[in-house]
Amino acid sequence: MSAGPEAVSAVERRLAELGLALPGVAAPVAAYVPAIVTGNHVYTSGQLPFIDGALPASGKVGAEVSAEDAKAYAARCAVNALAAIKAQIGDLDRVTRIVKVVGFVASDPSFTGQPGVINGASELFAQVFGEAGSHARSAVGVAVLPLDAPVEVEVIAEFA
C-alpha cells in the first residue's frame, strides 16, 4: 500500500493558481539563517528575487531595472519568503497573519516609487492569504543591495 501523494496546502494551491510554486529555500549569502521562529512568529531574513538560484536582473530601479520589473521581483521575493516560512513551520496553512513586510529597493537617486515596487509583495500576500495577508509595511530606497539585487523583502508572519 503506497502512502499516496503529499498533501498540498490551500496556500500552495492558491500559489499554483497564480502560476507559482514554492522553490527550495535560498541558501544564505552571508552569516545568517533564512528564517527563525520565536513564539508564534516566523521572521525571515531579507529574501532576494532568486529564480532557480540566480538573480533575474541586477542594478538600480529607475535606471537598469524598470519599476514594473522590480514589482514582479518583489513578488518573487515574497514567494521565496514563503518557502523560508514553510521550512520553519511545515505547512503554510498554519499562517494566521502576515504581520509586517519590509521592502528594500536599490534605487536610482531620482527614483521615488519604492511603495509601488513593494506592492508586488503586498499584493501577492493579499492574493494568497486574503485578509490575513494585510500587513504593516515599510518600503525603503537604498543605494545598493547584496549581489546588486534590485529588491529585497523580509517578512514577519504569525502562525498557529
XYZ file of N, CA and C in Angstrom:
480
model
N 0.855 -1.175 0.000
C 0.000 0.000 0.000
C 0.896 1.233 0.000
N 0.694 2.139 -0.957
C 1.527 3.340 -1.026
C 0.959 4.429 -0.134
N 1.836 5.344 0.243
C 1.434 6.439 1.120
C 0.616 7.479 0.363
N 0.673 7.486 -0.968
C -0.087 8.455 -1.748
C 0.667 9.765 -1.846
N 0.160 10.683 -2.658
C 0.841 11.960 -2.837
C 0.792 12.802 -1.563
N 1.827 13.623 -1.411
C 1.880 14.520 -0.260
C 0.744 15.532 -0.368
N 0.090 15.813 0.738
C -0.997 16.783 0.745
C -0.450 18.166 0.414
N -1.184 18.900 -0.405
C -0.789 20.260 -0.770
C -1.664 21.219 0.014
N -1.034 22.199 0.632
C -1.778 23.154 1.447
C -2.648 24.048 0.566
N -3.668 24.639 1.165
C -4.529 25.582 0.448
C -3.706 26.767 -0.054
N -2.740 27.209 0.735
C -1.887 28.317 0.315
C -1.108 27.928 -0.938
N -0.550 26.737 -0.969
C 0.205 26.299 -2.147
C -0.705 26.109 -3.356
N -1.955 25.710 -3.132
C -2.912 25.614 -4.243
C -3.184 27.006 -4.818
N -3.328 28.006 -3.936
C -3.551 29.375 -4.421
C -2.341 29.874 -5.201
N -1.141 29.552 -4.710
C 0.067 29.917 -5.463
C 0.055 29.270 -6.838
N -0.307 27.998 -6.887
C -0.348 27.280 -8.167
C -1.357 27.927 -9.115
N -2.501 28.366 -8.591
C -3.495 29.052 -9.416
C -2.927 30.334 -10.016
N -1.943 30.928 -9.331
C -1.275 32.138 -9.821
C -0.086 31.796 -10.723
N 0.122 30.502 -10.962
C 1.229 30.070 -11.802
C 2.555 30.015 -11.062
N 2.498 29.924 -9.734
C 3.709 29.938 -8.907
C 3.840 28.645 -8.112
N 5.072 28.284 -7.835
C 5.362 27.140 -6.967
C 6.452 27.553 -5.996
N 6.427 26.975 -4.818
C 7.469 27.285 -3.834
C 8.795 26.689 -4.288
N 9.835 27.500 -4.263
C 11.169 26.978 -4.576
C 11.786 26.368 -3.328
N 12.964 25.801 -3.474
C 13.735 25.445 -2.293
C 14.145 26.735 -1.589
N 14.462 26.630 -0.325
C 14.882 27.816 0.430
C 16.243 28.264 -0.090
N 16.343 29.551 -0.382
C 17.601 30.108 -0.888
C 18.686 29.988 0.177
N 19.858 29.566 -0.253
C 20.994 29.470 0.668
C 21.430 30.872 1.068
N 21.754 31.070 2.341
C 22.228 32.385 2.778
C 23.490 32.801 2.024
N 23.605 34.113 1.746
C 24.793 34.628 1.070
C 25.814 35.178 2.068
N 25.535 35.041 3.375
C 26.447 35.506 4.423
C 26.139 34.711 5.694
N 26.528 35.253 6.850
C 26.401 34.542 8.131
C 25.052 34.814 8.789
N 24.023 34.104 8.321
C 22.682 34.209 8.900
C 21.886 32.975 8.497
N 20.684 32.844 9.031
C 19.782 31.764 8.640
C 18.612 32.374 7.867
N 17.977 31.601 6.981
C 16.889 32.149 6.160
C 15.670 32.613 6.954
N 15.386 31.941 8.074
C 14.232 32.311 8.899
C 14.416 31.716 10.284
N 13.729 32.328 11.243
C 13.794 31.846 12.617
C 12.423 32.014 13.268
N 12.092 31.073 14.138
C 10.826 31.112 14.863
C 11.101 31.568 16.287
N 10.268 32.476 16.762
C 10.239 32.819 18.182
C 8.777 32.987 18.565
N 8.359 32.293 19.618
C 6.946 32.298 19.978
C 6.121 31.768 18.817
N 5.092 32.532 18.427
C 4.258 32.104 17.299
C 4.471 33.009 16.076
N 5.713 33.480 15.935
C 6.074 34.297 14.781
C 7.286 33.709 14.061
N 7.272 33.839 12.738
C 8.437 33.497 11.917
C 8.969 34.811 11.358
N 10.254 35.028 11.547
C 10.942 36.197 10.999
C 11.852 35.699 9.882
N 11.649 36.217 8.677
C 12.553 35.822 7.608
C 13.693 36.824 7.512
N 14.812 36.346 7.051
C 15.880 37.235 6.633
C 15.429 37.874 5.329
N 16.138 38.892 4.903
C 15.820 39.507 3.628
C 15.928 38.487 2.511
N 14.907 38.419 1.685
C 14.859 37.474 0.575
C 15.071 38.222 -0.731
N 15.997 37.732 -1.517
C 16.253 38.301 -2.831
C 15.369 37.589 -3.860
N 15.216 38.144 -5.053
C 14.314 37.538 -6.040
C 14.938 36.399 -6.846
N 15.614 35.495 -6.160
C 16.227 34.366 -6.859
C 15.183 33.532 -7.599
N 15.525 33.154 -8.820
C 14.743 32.207 -9.605
C 15.727 31.138 -10.046
N 15.484 29.909 -9.623
C 16.391 28.800 -9.928
C 17.831 29.129 -9.515
N 17.979 29.766 -8.364
C 19.299 30.047 -7.797
C 20.025 31.247 -8.363
N 19.393 31.986 -9.265
C 20.059 33.147 -9.864
C 19.159 34.377 -9.802
N 19.784 35.543 -9.768
C 19.016 36.781 -9.841
C 18.567 37.007 -11.290
N 17.296 37.375 -11.493
C 16.821 37.615 -12.851
C 17.327 38.939 -13.426
N 17.788 39.840 -12.569
C 18.297 41.144 -13.005
C 19.139 41.716 -11.880
N 19.939 42.697 -12.228
C 20.700 43.414 -11.209
C 20.700 44.891 -11.574
N 21.033 45.706 -10.586
C 21.111 47.138 -10.830
C 20.047 47.915 -10.083
N 20.010 49.207 -10.388
C 19.122 50.142 -9.692
C 17.779 50.251 -10.402
N 16.725 50.308 -9.580
C 15.399 50.540 -10.113
C 15.320 52.020 -10.521
N 14.783 52.253 -11.696
C 14.741 53.607 -12.243
C 15.918 53.884 -13.156
N 16.837 52.936 -13.258
C 17.974 53.041 -14.180
C 18.039 51.744 -14.973
N 18.765 50.739 -14.476
C 18.911 49.462 -15.200
C 17.672 48.574 -15.125
N 16.840 48.757 -14.106
C 15.667 47.905 -13.881
C 14.423 48.784 -13.846
N 13.390 48.390 -14.594
C 12.144 49.168 -14.599
C 11.365 48.942 -13.304
N 10.529 49.890 -12.958
C 9.673 49.746 -11.776
C 8.735 48.550 -11.941
N 8.240 48.330 -13.153
C 7.339 47.197 -13.414
C 8.049 45.864 -13.175
N 9.263 45.735 -13.683
C 10.026 44.507 -13.451
C 10.343 44.342 -11.970
N 10.724 45.435 -11.319
C 11.061 45.375 -9.895
C 9.859 44.935 -9.067
N 8.659 45.363 -9.441
C 7.445 44.937 -8.742
C 7.281 43.418 -8.852
N 7.528 42.875 -10.041
C 7.461 41.418 -10.217
C 8.539 40.728 -9.381
N 9.714 41.332 -9.285
C 10.786 40.748 -8.470
C 10.427 40.794 -6.985
N 9.721 41.839 -6.549
C 9.273 41.900 -5.153
C 8.298 40.758 -4.860
N 7.431 40.450 -5.819
C 6.524 39.308 -5.645
C 7.325 38.019 -5.535
N 8.389 37.899 -6.331
C 9.239 36.705 -6.251
C 9.918 36.621 -4.882
N 10.359 37.756 -4.357
C 10.926 37.774 -3.004
C 9.912 37.242 -1.991
N 8.646 37.616 -2.161
C 7.589 37.155 -1.251
C 7.421 35.640 -1.347
N 7.461 35.090 -2.557
C 7.370 33.637 -2.730
C 8.558 32.971 -2.044
N 9.742 33.537 -2.204
C 10.925 32.969 -1.552
C 10.803 33.050 -0.036
N 10.199 34.121 0.468
C 9.967 34.230 1.912
C 9.000 33.142 2.380
N 7.968 32.865 1.583
C 7.035 31.800 1.946
C 7.737 30.447 2.016
N 8.690 30.213 1.125
C 9.453 28.961 1.184
C 10.236 28.879 2.498
N 10.830 29.998 2.910
C 11.582 30.017 4.167
C 10.653 29.808 5.365
N 9.458 30.389 5.301
C 8.477 30.220 6.381
C 8.031 28.762 6.452
N 7.714 28.183 5.302
C 7.284 26.780 5.287
C 8.366 25.871 5.865
N 9.616 26.153 5.564
C 10.713 25.322 6.084
C 10.757 25.353 7.609
N 10.260 26.432 8.208
C 10.266 26.546 9.668
C 9.035 25.931 10.323
N 7.857 26.082 9.696
C 6.624 25.646 10.361
C 5.949 24.461 9.680
N 6.459 24.033 8.525
C 5.988 22.808 7.901
C 4.773 22.915 7.006
N 3.893 23.872 7.259
C 2.646 23.960 6.493
C 2.209 25.421 6.467
N 2.121 26.002 5.279
C 1.742 27.416 5.180
C 0.302 27.675 5.587
N -0.528 26.645 5.660
C -1.893 26.834 6.157
C -1.905 27.193 7.641
N -0.792 27.032 8.316
C -0.684 27.438 9.727
C -0.524 28.948 9.880
N -0.194 29.652 8.807
C -0.028 31.109 8.875
C -1.385 31.746 9.123
N -1.481 32.534 10.199
C -2.731 33.217 10.531
C -2.721 34.682 10.132
N -1.524 35.248 9.897
C -1.422 36.659 9.510
C -0.019 36.939 9.003
N 0.063 37.683 7.914
C 1.320 38.320 7.548
C 1.326 39.622 8.338
N 2.230 39.739 9.281
C 2.217 40.854 10.224
C 2.923 42.079 9.655
N 4.117 41.874 9.100
C 4.931 43.008 8.663
C 5.752 42.610 7.457
N 5.857 43.516 6.514
C 6.712 43.370 5.342
C 7.625 44.584 5.299
N 8.901 44.336 5.137
C 9.859 45.417 4.928
C 10.512 45.174 3.575
N 10.402 46.157 2.704
C 10.967 46.033 1.367
C 12.047 47.064 1.135
N 13.122 46.616 0.532
C 14.250 47.487 0.194
C 14.368 47.528 -1.327
N 14.491 48.712 -1.871
C 14.586 48.886 -3.316
C 15.893 49.606 -3.620
N 16.789 48.941 -4.339
C 18.017 49.589 -4.791
C 17.593 50.618 -5.831
N 17.746 51.889 -5.510
C 17.112 52.941 -6.287
C 18.099 53.899 -6.925
N 17.821 54.239 -8.186
C 18.483 55.371 -8.806
C 18.145 56.589 -7.938
N 19.066 57.541 -7.782
C 18.790 58.690 -6.909
C 17.499 59.445 -7.233
N 17.047 59.414 -8.478
C 15.831 60.138 -8.838
C 14.559 59.299 -8.680
N 14.694 58.007 -8.358
C 13.527 57.115 -8.274
C 12.832 57.273 -6.929
N 11.523 57.513 -6.959
C 10.755 57.685 -5.717
C 9.547 56.746 -5.637
N 9.524 55.708 -6.456
C 8.373 54.809 -6.499
C 8.532 53.540 -5.686
N 9.289 53.588 -4.596
C 9.521 52.391 -3.786
C 8.225 51.728 -3.311
N 7.211 52.493 -2.852
C 5.976 51.818 -2.424
C 5.317 51.000 -3.533
N 5.317 51.503 -4.751
C 4.732 50.761 -5.864
C 5.480 49.479 -6.163
N 6.807 49.511 -6.021
C 7.606 48.301 -6.234
C 7.254 47.256 -5.186
N 7.218 47.634 -3.933
C 6.966 46.675 -2.850
C 5.515 46.211 -2.849
N 4.647 46.925 -3.566
C 3.279 46.424 -3.750
C 3.288 45.035 -4.393
N 4.333 44.700 -5.129
C 4.416 43.360 -5.701
C 4.328 42.288 -4.631
N 5.047 42.482 -3.527
C 4.989 41.536 -2.407
C 3.649 41.635 -1.689
N 3.216 42.865 -1.406
C 1.968 43.053 -0.658
C 0.771 42.473 -1.399
N 0.706 42.711 -2.702
C -0.416 42.188 -3.482
C -0.391 40.670 -3.546
N 0.798 40.084 -3.609
C 0.880 38.622 -3.616
C 0.345 38.062 -2.298
N 0.740 38.650 -1.173
C 0.250 38.157 0.115
C -1.265 38.295 0.209
N -1.837 39.375 -0.320
C -3.291 39.545 -0.307
C -3.965 38.475 -1.174
N -3.386 38.170 -2.343
C -3.961 37.150 -3.219
C -3.908 35.769 -2.579
N -2.851 35.495 -1.855
C -2.647 34.158 -1.296
C -3.373 33.961 0.028
N -3.378 34.989 0.891
C -3.924 34.841 2.242
C -5.226 35.607 2.469
N -5.697 36.371 1.503
C -6.895 37.180 1.724
C -6.635 38.221 2.794
N -7.616 38.434 3.652
C -7.492 39.454 4.707
C -6.293 39.191 5.609
N -5.954 37.933 5.840
C -4.798 37.600 6.685
C -3.477 38.028 6.036
N -3.512 38.394 4.759
C -2.320 38.887 4.081
C -2.108 40.379 4.232
N -3.106 41.100 4.804
C -2.946 42.538 5.061
C -1.917 42.726 6.157
N -1.028 43.697 5.994
C 0.100 43.798 6.915
C 0.571 45.238 7.051
N 1.328 45.484 8.100
C 2.071 46.739 8.222
C 3.261 46.628 7.282
N 3.805 47.797 6.834
C 4.846 47.707 5.826
C 5.724 48.943 5.804
N 6.967 48.726 5.417
C 7.885 49.804 5.085
C 8.448 49.505 3.706
N 8.645 50.557 2.906
C 9.264 50.438 1.590
C 10.375 51.482 1.535
N 11.613 51.025 1.473
C 12.762 51.894 1.659
C 13.663 51.863 0.431
N 14.073 53.021 -0.010
C 15.049 53.111 -1.086
C 16.448 53.065 -0.505
N 17.321 52.281 -1.122
C 18.704 52.149 -0.661
C 19.648 52.282 -1.850
N 20.917 52.540 -1.551
C 21.917 52.737 -2.604
C 22.266 51.436 -3.314
N 22.385 50.352 -2.560
C 22.764 49.069 -3.154
C 22.302 47.947 -2.235
N 22.020 46.782 -2.829
C 21.621 45.592 -2.080
C 22.621 44.472 -2.365
N 22.615 43.410 -1.547
C 23.536 42.299 -1.780
C 23.453 41.773 -3.210
N 24.592 41.442 -3.777
C 24.710 40.897 -5.126
C 24.172 41.841 -6.201
N 24.006 43.125 -5.842
C 23.446 44.147 -6.737
C 22.004 43.835 -7.123
N 21.285 43.133 -6.225
C 19.867 42.832 -6.463
C 19.073 44.140 -6.507
N 18.010 44.182 -7.301
C 17.200 45.396 -7.350
C 16.221 45.533 -6.186
N 15.877 44.421 -5.535
C 14.876 44.455 -4.474
C 15.146 43.334 -3.475
N 14.745 43.569 -2.227
C 14.863 42.572 -1.149
C 13.667 42.756 -0.236
N 13.108 41.649 0.248
C 11.920 41.701 1.108
C 12.126 40.802 2.307
N 11.771 41.316 3.488
C 11.728 40.473 4.691
C 10.318 40.493 5.244
N 9.954 39.417 5.957
C 8.577 39.201 6.373
C 8.530 38.723 7.816
N 7.523 39.176 8.532
C 7.178 38.593 9.832
C 5.777 37.997 9.670
N 5.643 36.711 9.957
C 4.356 36.029 9.849
C 3.997 35.407 11.198
N 2.728 35.463 11.530
C 2.202 34.807 12.724
C 1.607 33.473 12.313
N 1.736 32.475 13.185
C 1.179 31.158 12.871
C 0.591 30.527 14.111
N -0.276 29.548 13.887
C -0.904 28.815 14.992
C -0.377 27.397 14.994
